[in-house]
Each structure stands twice: as structure tokens, then as C-alpha cells.
mmCIF file of C-alpha atoms in Angstrom:
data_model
loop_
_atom_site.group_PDB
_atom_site.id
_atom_site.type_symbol
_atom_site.label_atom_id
_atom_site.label_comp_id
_atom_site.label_asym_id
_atom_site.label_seq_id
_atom_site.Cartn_x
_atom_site.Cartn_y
_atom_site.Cartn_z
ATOM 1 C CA UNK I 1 36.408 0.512 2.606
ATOM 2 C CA UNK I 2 35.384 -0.353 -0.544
ATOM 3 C CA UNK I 3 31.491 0.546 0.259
ATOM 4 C CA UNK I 4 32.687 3.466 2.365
ATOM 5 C CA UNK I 5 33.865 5.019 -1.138
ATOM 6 C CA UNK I 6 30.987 4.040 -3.188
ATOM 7 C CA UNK I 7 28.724 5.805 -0.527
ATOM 8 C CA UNK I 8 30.972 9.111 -0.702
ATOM 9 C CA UNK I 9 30.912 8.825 -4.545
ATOM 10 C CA UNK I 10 27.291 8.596 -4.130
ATOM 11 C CA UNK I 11 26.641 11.544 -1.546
ATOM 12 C CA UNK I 12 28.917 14.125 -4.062
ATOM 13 C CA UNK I 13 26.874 12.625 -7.163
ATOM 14 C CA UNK I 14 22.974 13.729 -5.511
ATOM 15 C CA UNK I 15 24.977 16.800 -4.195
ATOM 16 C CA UNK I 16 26.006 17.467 -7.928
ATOM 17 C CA UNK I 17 22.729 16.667 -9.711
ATOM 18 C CA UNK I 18 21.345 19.219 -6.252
ATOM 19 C CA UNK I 19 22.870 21.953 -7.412
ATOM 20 C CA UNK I 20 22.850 21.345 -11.071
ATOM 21 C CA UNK I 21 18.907 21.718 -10.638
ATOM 22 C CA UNK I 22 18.824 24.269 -8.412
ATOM 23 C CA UNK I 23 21.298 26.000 -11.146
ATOM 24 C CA UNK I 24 18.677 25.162 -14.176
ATOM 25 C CA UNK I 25 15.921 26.549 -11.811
ATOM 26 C CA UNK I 26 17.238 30.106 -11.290
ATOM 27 C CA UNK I 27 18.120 30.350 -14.736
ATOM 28 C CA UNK I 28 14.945 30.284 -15.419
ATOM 29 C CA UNK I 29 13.577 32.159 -13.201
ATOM 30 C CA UNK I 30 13.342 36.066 -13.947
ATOM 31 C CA UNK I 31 15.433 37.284 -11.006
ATOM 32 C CA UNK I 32 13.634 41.393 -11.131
ATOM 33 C CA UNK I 33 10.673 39.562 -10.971
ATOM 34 C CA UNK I 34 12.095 37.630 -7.696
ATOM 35 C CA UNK I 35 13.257 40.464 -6.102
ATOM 36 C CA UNK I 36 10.146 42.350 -6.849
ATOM 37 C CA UNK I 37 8.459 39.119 -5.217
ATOM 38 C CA UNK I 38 10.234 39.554 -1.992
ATOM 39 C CA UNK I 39 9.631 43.452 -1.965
ATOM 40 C CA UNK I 40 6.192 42.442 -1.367
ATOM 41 C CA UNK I 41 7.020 39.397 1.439
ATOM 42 C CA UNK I 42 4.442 39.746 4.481
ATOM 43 C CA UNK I 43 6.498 38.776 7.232
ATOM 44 C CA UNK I 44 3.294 37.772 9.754
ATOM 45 C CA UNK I 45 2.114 35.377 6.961
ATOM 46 C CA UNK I 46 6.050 33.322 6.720
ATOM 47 C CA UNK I 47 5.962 33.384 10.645
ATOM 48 C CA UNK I 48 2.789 31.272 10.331
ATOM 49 C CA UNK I 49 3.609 29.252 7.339
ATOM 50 C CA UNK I 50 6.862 28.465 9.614
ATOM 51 C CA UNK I 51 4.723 27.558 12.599
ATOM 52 C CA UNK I 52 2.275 25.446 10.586
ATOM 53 C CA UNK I 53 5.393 23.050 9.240
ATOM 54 C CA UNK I 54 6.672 22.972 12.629
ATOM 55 C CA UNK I 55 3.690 21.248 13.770
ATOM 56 C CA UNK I 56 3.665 19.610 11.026
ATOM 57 C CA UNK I 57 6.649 17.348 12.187
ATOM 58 C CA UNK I 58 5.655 17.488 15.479
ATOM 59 C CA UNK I 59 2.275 15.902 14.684
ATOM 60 C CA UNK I 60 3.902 13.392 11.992
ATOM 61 C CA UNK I 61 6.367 12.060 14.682
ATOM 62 C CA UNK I 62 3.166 11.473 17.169
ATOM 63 C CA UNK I 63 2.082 9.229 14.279
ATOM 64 C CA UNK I 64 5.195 7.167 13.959
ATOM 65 C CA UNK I 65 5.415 7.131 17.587
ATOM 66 C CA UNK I 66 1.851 5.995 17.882
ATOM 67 C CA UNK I 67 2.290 3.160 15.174
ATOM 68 C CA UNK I 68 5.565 2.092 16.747
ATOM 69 C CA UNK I 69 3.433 1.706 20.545
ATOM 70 C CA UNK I 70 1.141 -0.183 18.670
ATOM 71 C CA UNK I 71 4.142 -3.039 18.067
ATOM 72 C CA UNK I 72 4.719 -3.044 21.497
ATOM 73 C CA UNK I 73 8.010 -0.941 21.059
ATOM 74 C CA UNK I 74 8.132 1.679 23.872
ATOM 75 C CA UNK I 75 10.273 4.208 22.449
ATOM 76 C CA UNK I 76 9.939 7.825 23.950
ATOM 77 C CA UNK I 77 8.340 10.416 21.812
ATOM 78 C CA UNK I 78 11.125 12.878 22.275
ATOM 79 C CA UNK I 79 13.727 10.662 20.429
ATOM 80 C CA UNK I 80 11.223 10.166 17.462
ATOM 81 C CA UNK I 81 10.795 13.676 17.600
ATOM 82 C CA UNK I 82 14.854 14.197 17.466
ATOM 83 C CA UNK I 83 14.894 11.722 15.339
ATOM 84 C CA UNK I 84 12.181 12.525 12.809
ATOM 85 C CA UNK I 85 14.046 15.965 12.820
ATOM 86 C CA UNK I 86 16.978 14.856 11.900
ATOM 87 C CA UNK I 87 15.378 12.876 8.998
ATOM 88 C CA UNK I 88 13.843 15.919 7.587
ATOM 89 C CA UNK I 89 17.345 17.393 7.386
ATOM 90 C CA UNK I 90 18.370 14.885 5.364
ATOM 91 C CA UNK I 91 15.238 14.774 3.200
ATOM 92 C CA UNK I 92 15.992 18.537 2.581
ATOM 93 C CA UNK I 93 19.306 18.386 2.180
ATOM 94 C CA UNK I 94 19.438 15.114 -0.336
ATOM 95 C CA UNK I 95 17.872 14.911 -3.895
ATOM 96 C CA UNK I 96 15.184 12.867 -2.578
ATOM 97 C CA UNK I 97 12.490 12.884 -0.345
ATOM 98 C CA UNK I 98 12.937 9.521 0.780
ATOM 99 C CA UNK I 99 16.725 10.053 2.370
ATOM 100 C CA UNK I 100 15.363 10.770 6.033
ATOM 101 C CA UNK I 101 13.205 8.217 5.747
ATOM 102 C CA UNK I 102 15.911 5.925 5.638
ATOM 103 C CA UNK I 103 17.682 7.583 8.287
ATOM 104 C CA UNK I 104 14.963 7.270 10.371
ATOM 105 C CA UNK I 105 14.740 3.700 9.679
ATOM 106 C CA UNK I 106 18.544 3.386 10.080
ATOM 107 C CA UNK I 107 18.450 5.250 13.615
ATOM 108 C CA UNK I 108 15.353 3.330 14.631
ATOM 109 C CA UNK I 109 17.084 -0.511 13.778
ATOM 110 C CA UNK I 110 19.845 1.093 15.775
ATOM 111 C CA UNK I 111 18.210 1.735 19.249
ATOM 112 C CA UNK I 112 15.453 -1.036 18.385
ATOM 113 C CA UNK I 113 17.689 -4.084 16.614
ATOM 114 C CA UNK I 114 14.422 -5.299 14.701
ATOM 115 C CA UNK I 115 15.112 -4.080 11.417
ATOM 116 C CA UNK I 116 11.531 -5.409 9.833
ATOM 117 C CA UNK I 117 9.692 -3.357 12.570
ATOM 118 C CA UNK I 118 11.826 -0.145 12.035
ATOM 119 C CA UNK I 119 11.074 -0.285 8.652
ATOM 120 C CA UNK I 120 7.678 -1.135 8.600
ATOM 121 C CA UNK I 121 7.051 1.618 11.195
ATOM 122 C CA UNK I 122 8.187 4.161 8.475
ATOM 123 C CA UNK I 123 6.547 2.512 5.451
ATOM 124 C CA UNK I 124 3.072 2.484 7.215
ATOM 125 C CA UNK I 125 3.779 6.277 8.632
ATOM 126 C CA UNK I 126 4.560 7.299 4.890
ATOM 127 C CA UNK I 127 1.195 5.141 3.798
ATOM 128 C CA UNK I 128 -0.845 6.875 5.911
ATOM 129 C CA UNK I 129 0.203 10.098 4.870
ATOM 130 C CA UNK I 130 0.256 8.678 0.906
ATOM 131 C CA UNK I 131 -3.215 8.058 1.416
ATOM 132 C CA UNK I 132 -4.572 11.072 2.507
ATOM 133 C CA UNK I 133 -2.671 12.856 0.067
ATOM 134 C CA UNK I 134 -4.739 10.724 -2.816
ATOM 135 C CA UNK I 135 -8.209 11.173 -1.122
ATOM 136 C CA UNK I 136 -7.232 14.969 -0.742
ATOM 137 C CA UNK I 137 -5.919 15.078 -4.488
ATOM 138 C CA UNK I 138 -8.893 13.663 -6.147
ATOM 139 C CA UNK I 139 -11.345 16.028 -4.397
ATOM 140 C CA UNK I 140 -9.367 18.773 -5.338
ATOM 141 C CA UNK I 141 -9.156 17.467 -9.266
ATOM 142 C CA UNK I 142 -12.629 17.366 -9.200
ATOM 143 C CA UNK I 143 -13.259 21.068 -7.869
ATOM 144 C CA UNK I 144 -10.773 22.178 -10.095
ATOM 145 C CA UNK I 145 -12.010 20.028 -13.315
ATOM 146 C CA UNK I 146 -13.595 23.338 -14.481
ATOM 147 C CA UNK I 147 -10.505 25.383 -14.247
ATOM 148 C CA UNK I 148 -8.468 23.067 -15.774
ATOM 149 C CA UNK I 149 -10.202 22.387 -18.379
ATOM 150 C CA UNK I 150 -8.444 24.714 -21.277
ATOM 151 C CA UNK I 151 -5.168 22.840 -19.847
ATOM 152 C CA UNK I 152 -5.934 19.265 -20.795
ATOM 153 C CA UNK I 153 -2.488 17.790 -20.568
ATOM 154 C CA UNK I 154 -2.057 19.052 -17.048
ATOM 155 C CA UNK I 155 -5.752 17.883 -16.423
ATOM 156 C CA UNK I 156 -5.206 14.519 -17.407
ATOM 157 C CA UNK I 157 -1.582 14.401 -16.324
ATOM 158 C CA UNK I 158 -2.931 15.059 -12.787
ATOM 159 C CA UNK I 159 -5.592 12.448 -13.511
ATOM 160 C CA UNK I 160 -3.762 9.443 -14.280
ATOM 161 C CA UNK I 161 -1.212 10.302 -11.622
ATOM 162 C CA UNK I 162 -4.028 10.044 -8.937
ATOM 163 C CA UNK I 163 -4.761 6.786 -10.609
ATOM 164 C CA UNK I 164 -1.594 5.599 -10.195
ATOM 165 C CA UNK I 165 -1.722 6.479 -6.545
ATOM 166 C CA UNK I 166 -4.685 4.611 -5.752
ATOM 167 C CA UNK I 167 -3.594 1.626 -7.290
ATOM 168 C CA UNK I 168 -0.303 2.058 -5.570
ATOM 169 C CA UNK I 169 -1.910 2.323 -2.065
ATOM 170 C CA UNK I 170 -4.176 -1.157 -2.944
ATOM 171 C CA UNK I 171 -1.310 -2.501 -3.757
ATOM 172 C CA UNK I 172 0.763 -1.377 -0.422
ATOM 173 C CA UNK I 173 -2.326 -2.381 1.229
ATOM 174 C CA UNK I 174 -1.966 -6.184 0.340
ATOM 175 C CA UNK I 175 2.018 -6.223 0.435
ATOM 176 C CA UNK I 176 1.442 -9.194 2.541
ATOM 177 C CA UNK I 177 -0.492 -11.286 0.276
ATOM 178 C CA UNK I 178 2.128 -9.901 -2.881
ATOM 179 C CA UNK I 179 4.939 -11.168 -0.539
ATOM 180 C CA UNK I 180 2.902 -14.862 -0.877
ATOM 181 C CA UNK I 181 3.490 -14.506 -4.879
ATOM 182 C CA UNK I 182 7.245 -12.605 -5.053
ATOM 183 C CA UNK I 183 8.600 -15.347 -2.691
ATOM 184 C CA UNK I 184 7.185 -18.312 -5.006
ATOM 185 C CA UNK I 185 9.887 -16.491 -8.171
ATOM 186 C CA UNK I 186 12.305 -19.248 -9.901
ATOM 187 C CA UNK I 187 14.837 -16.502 -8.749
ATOM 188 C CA UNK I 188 17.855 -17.300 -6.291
ATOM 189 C CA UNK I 189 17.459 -16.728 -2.645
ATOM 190 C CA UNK I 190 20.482 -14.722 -2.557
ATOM 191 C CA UNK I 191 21.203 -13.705 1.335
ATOM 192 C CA UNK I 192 18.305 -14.998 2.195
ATOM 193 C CA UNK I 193 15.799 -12.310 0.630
ATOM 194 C CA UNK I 194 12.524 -14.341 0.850
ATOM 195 C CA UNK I 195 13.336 -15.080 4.685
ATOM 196 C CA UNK I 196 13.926 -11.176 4.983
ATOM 197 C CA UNK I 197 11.183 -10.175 2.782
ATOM 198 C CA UNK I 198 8.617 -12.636 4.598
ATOM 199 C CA UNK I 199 9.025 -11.201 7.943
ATOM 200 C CA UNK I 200 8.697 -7.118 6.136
ATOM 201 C CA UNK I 201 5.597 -8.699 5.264
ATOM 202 C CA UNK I 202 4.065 -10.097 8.219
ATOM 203 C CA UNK I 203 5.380 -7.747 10.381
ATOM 204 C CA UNK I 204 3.473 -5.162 7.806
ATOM 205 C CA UNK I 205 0.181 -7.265 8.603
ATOM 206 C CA UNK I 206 0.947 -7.104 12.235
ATOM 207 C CA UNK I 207 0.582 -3.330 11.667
ATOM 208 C CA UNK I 208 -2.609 -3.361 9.111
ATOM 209 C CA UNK I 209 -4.087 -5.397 12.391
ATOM 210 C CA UNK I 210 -4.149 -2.590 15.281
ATOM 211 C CA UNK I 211 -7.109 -0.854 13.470
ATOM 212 C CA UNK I 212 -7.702 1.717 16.178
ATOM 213 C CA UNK I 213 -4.679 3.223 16.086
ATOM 214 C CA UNK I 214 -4.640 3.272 12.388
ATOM 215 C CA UNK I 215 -7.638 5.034 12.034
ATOM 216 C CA UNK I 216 -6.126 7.532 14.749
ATOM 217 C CA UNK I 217 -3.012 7.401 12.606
ATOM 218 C CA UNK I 218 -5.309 8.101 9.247
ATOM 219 C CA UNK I 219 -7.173 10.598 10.605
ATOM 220 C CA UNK I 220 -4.074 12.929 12.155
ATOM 221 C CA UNK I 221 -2.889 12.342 7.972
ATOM 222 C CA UNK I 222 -5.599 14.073 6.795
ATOM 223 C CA UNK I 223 -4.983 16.651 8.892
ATOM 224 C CA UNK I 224 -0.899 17.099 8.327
ATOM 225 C CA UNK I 225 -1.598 17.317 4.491
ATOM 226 C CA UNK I 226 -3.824 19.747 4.827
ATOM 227 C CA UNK I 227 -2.324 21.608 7.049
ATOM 228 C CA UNK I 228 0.817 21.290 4.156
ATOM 229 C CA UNK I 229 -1.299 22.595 1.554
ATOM 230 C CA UNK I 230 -1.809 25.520 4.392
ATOM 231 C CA UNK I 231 1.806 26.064 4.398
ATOM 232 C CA UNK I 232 2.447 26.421 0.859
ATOM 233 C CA UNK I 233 -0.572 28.165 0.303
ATOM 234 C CA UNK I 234 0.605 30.726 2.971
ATOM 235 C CA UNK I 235 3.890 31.337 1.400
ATOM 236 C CA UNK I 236 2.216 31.988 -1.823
ATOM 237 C CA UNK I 237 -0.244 34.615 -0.050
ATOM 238 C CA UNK I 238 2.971 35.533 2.050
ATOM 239 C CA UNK I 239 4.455 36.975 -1.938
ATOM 240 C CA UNK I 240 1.267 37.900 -3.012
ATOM 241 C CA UNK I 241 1.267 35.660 -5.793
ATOM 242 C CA UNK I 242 -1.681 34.930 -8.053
ATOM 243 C CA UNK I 243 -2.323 31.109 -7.091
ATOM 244 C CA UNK I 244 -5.630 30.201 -6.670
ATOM 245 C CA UNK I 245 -6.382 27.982 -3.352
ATOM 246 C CA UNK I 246 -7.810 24.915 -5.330
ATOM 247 C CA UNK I 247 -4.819 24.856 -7.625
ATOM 248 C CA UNK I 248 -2.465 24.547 -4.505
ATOM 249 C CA UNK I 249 -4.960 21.920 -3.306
ATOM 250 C CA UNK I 250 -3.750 19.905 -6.338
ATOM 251 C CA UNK I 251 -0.785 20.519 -6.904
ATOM 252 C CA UNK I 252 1.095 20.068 -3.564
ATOM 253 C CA UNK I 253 -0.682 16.058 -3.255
ATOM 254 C CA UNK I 254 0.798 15.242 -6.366
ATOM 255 C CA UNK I 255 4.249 17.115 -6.146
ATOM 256 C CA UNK I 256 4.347 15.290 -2.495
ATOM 257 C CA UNK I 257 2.847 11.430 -3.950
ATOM 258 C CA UNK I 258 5.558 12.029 -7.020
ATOM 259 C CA UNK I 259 8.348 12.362 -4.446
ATOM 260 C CA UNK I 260 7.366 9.318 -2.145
ATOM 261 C CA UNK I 261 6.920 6.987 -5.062
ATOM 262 C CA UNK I 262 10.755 5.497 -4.665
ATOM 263 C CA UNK I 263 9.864 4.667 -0.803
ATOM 264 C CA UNK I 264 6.841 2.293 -1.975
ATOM 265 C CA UNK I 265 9.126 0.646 -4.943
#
């Protein structure tokens, strides 16, 4: 009961800070110049922006389906796809982009009852995707190094977060061999959380080991992320908004990598 509370406390405090955001946003926002905006909407090009993120999900929950045959779990595609549906729901509806992940995980553990496998499943789908976002980032930075150059904080801010990226995908890469380390901590095993993190870990290895389907998994990445930088860049064209196409090529990577930090930590 106790937990049930703390939960409901916890869904009306990220519903709060929600709309306290989306509050500070419109405030700022000049709303003639947003109606002017949507004078201008071309219909044709938010039809295919909508199309393009539809197929979005329907190619990210081949990946997570593919990763998940990989284990050996036979799982049928149009559950993940229900599934990775309902995720996005919560992913838009939450204050974080990491909420459906962890209802996928939750709904996954449910059907599956191997809760290191339904949660490595995710974490390697979201890796995938975290990686291609990088590579596609720092080609984009560098195309862009001459337009950005009379903006040097938001050069160098984009800089050091692709850094930080990079160093975060080595380090996601070897989770199993940083499991090795974390478990060795003077710190008490409280419920057991070397046993628990142990098998994450190996069960993550298990995964890094079907290399043909990662590099099927990788490549279908590459391929959703840009086909996300399509969408946004779309909806921009769709309001005939001054946004060049290399600046979009930047910017959505790092917005994206930003918001799928927590998952990693």
C-alpha cells in the first residue's frame, strides 16, 4: 500500500513538473508568430512526417524482436509491436524518455519471467540506436563546424556532448567486464545485488555474442535515426521554417542521446 502511494505521488509529481514545462515553453513562445506558423502548415508534408515515425516504431520493434530471437525467446512480433506501442505512449506521456522503456521491460518480464533477458533486450535495443545516433552526430558536427563557428558555446557544447556519448557507448560496450570490478565494492550485498547484477551482465555478453544479428540490428539503427532526423526535418519544412538540414542533423542526435542518458546510468 505503502509503495502503491509513493508510485501515485510520483506519477502526479512528473505530471506536475509536465505541465509546468510545457507552461514555461508557451510563455515563451510568441503565440502570433505560432499561429502565423500554422497558417502556413503543408498538410502533404505532416502526412509524411506521420508515416515516417510510424515506421519508425514498426522498424524499432523488428529490432527488439530480432535481438530477443537471438536469446532463443520466441516471442511473436505482433506483441512487441503492441507492446513497443504502448511504451511509446508512456514515453510521450511521462517526463522522460526512458518510461516506456521500462514498461516494455516490465511487460516483457511479465510474459517472459527472465527479468535479466527482458531487460537486457531493451538496453541493447536502446544501444544500438545510442550508437548510431553518435556516429550520425559527429558527422553532422563536422559538416556543420563551419556554420557553427560564430556560436562557439553551442559548438563546443555539442562537442563534448558527443564525447560523452562515445565514451558512454565504450563503456556500455564492456558492462560485462565493469560488472567484474562493481561486484568486487566493500559495499553490502543488500538483496542480493551482485547475484542480480552478475547475471544483467552475462546475459548482456550473451547478447554482444550473436554478432550477425547485431550488425543487422546496427545497421536497421542507422537507418531509424535517420529516418528521425527525416521526421523532424519534415515538420520543420511542413511550417516553412528557416532550419537548415545539417543543423537538424545535429541537433535531433543530441536532443535524442541527452534523453536516453538515465536508461544507461
Amino acid at each position: 500500500m505503502k509503495r502503491s502511494r509513493q508510485q501515485k505521488l510520483l506519477l502526479v509529481a512528473r505530471t506536475l513538473v509536465s505541465v509546468g514545462l510545457l507552461v514555461y515553453l508557451l510563455l515563451q513562445v510568441n503565440i502570433s508568430q505560432l499561429l502565423a506558423a500554422g497558417q502556413h502548415l503543408s498538410l502533404v508534408l505532416l502526412v509524411l512526417a506521420f508515416v515516417l515515425q510510424l515506421a519508425g516504431v514498426f522498424m524499432s520493434s523488428w529490432k527488439w524482436w530480432l535481438l530477443l530471437r537471438a536469446s532463443g525467446e520466441r516471442v511473436p512480433y505482433r506483441w512487441m509491436l503492441q507492446t513497443y506501442f504502448i511504451g511509446q505512449f508512456f514515453s510521450n506521456f511521462l517526463p522522460t524518455m526512458i518510461g516506456g522503456d521500462a514498461v516494455r521491460v516490465y511487460r516483457l518480464n511479465q510474459r517472459i519471467k527472465q527479468p535479466a533477458v527482458a531487460l537486457a533486450s531493451v538496453f541493447v535495443e536502446r544501444l544500438t540506436g545510442f550508437l548510431a545516433l553518435t556516429v550520425i552526430a559527429a558527422i553532422a558536427l563536422v559538416t556543420s563546424i563551419g556554420a557553427l563557428e560564430h556560436t562557439p558555446a553551442l559548438l563546443w557544447g555539442a562537442t563534448w556532448c558527443i564525447v560523452i556519448a562515445s565514451t558512454g557507448v565504450l563503456v556500455a560496450l564492456s558492462a560485462p567486464l565493469v560488472v567484474r570490478w562493481v561486484v568486487q565494492l566493500p559495499v553490502p550485498n543488500v538483496r542480493d545485488w551482485r547475484g542480480k547484477l552478475q547475471l544483467l551482465a552475462q546475459t548482456l555478453g550473451e547478447y554482444y555474442r550473436y554478432r550477425q544479428t547485431l550488425a543487422i540490428v546496427v545497421a536497421m539503427s542507422f537507418v531509424y535515426q535517420l529516418s528521425w532526423i527525416g521526421v523532424n526535418y519534415t515538420v520543420i519544412r511542413a511550417l516553412a521554417l528557416a532550419v537548415p538540414l545539417h543543423f537538424t542533423a545535429l541537433m535531433v542526435p543530441i536532443s535524442d542521446m541527452i534523453g536516453l542518458v538515465p536508461i544507461f546510468l
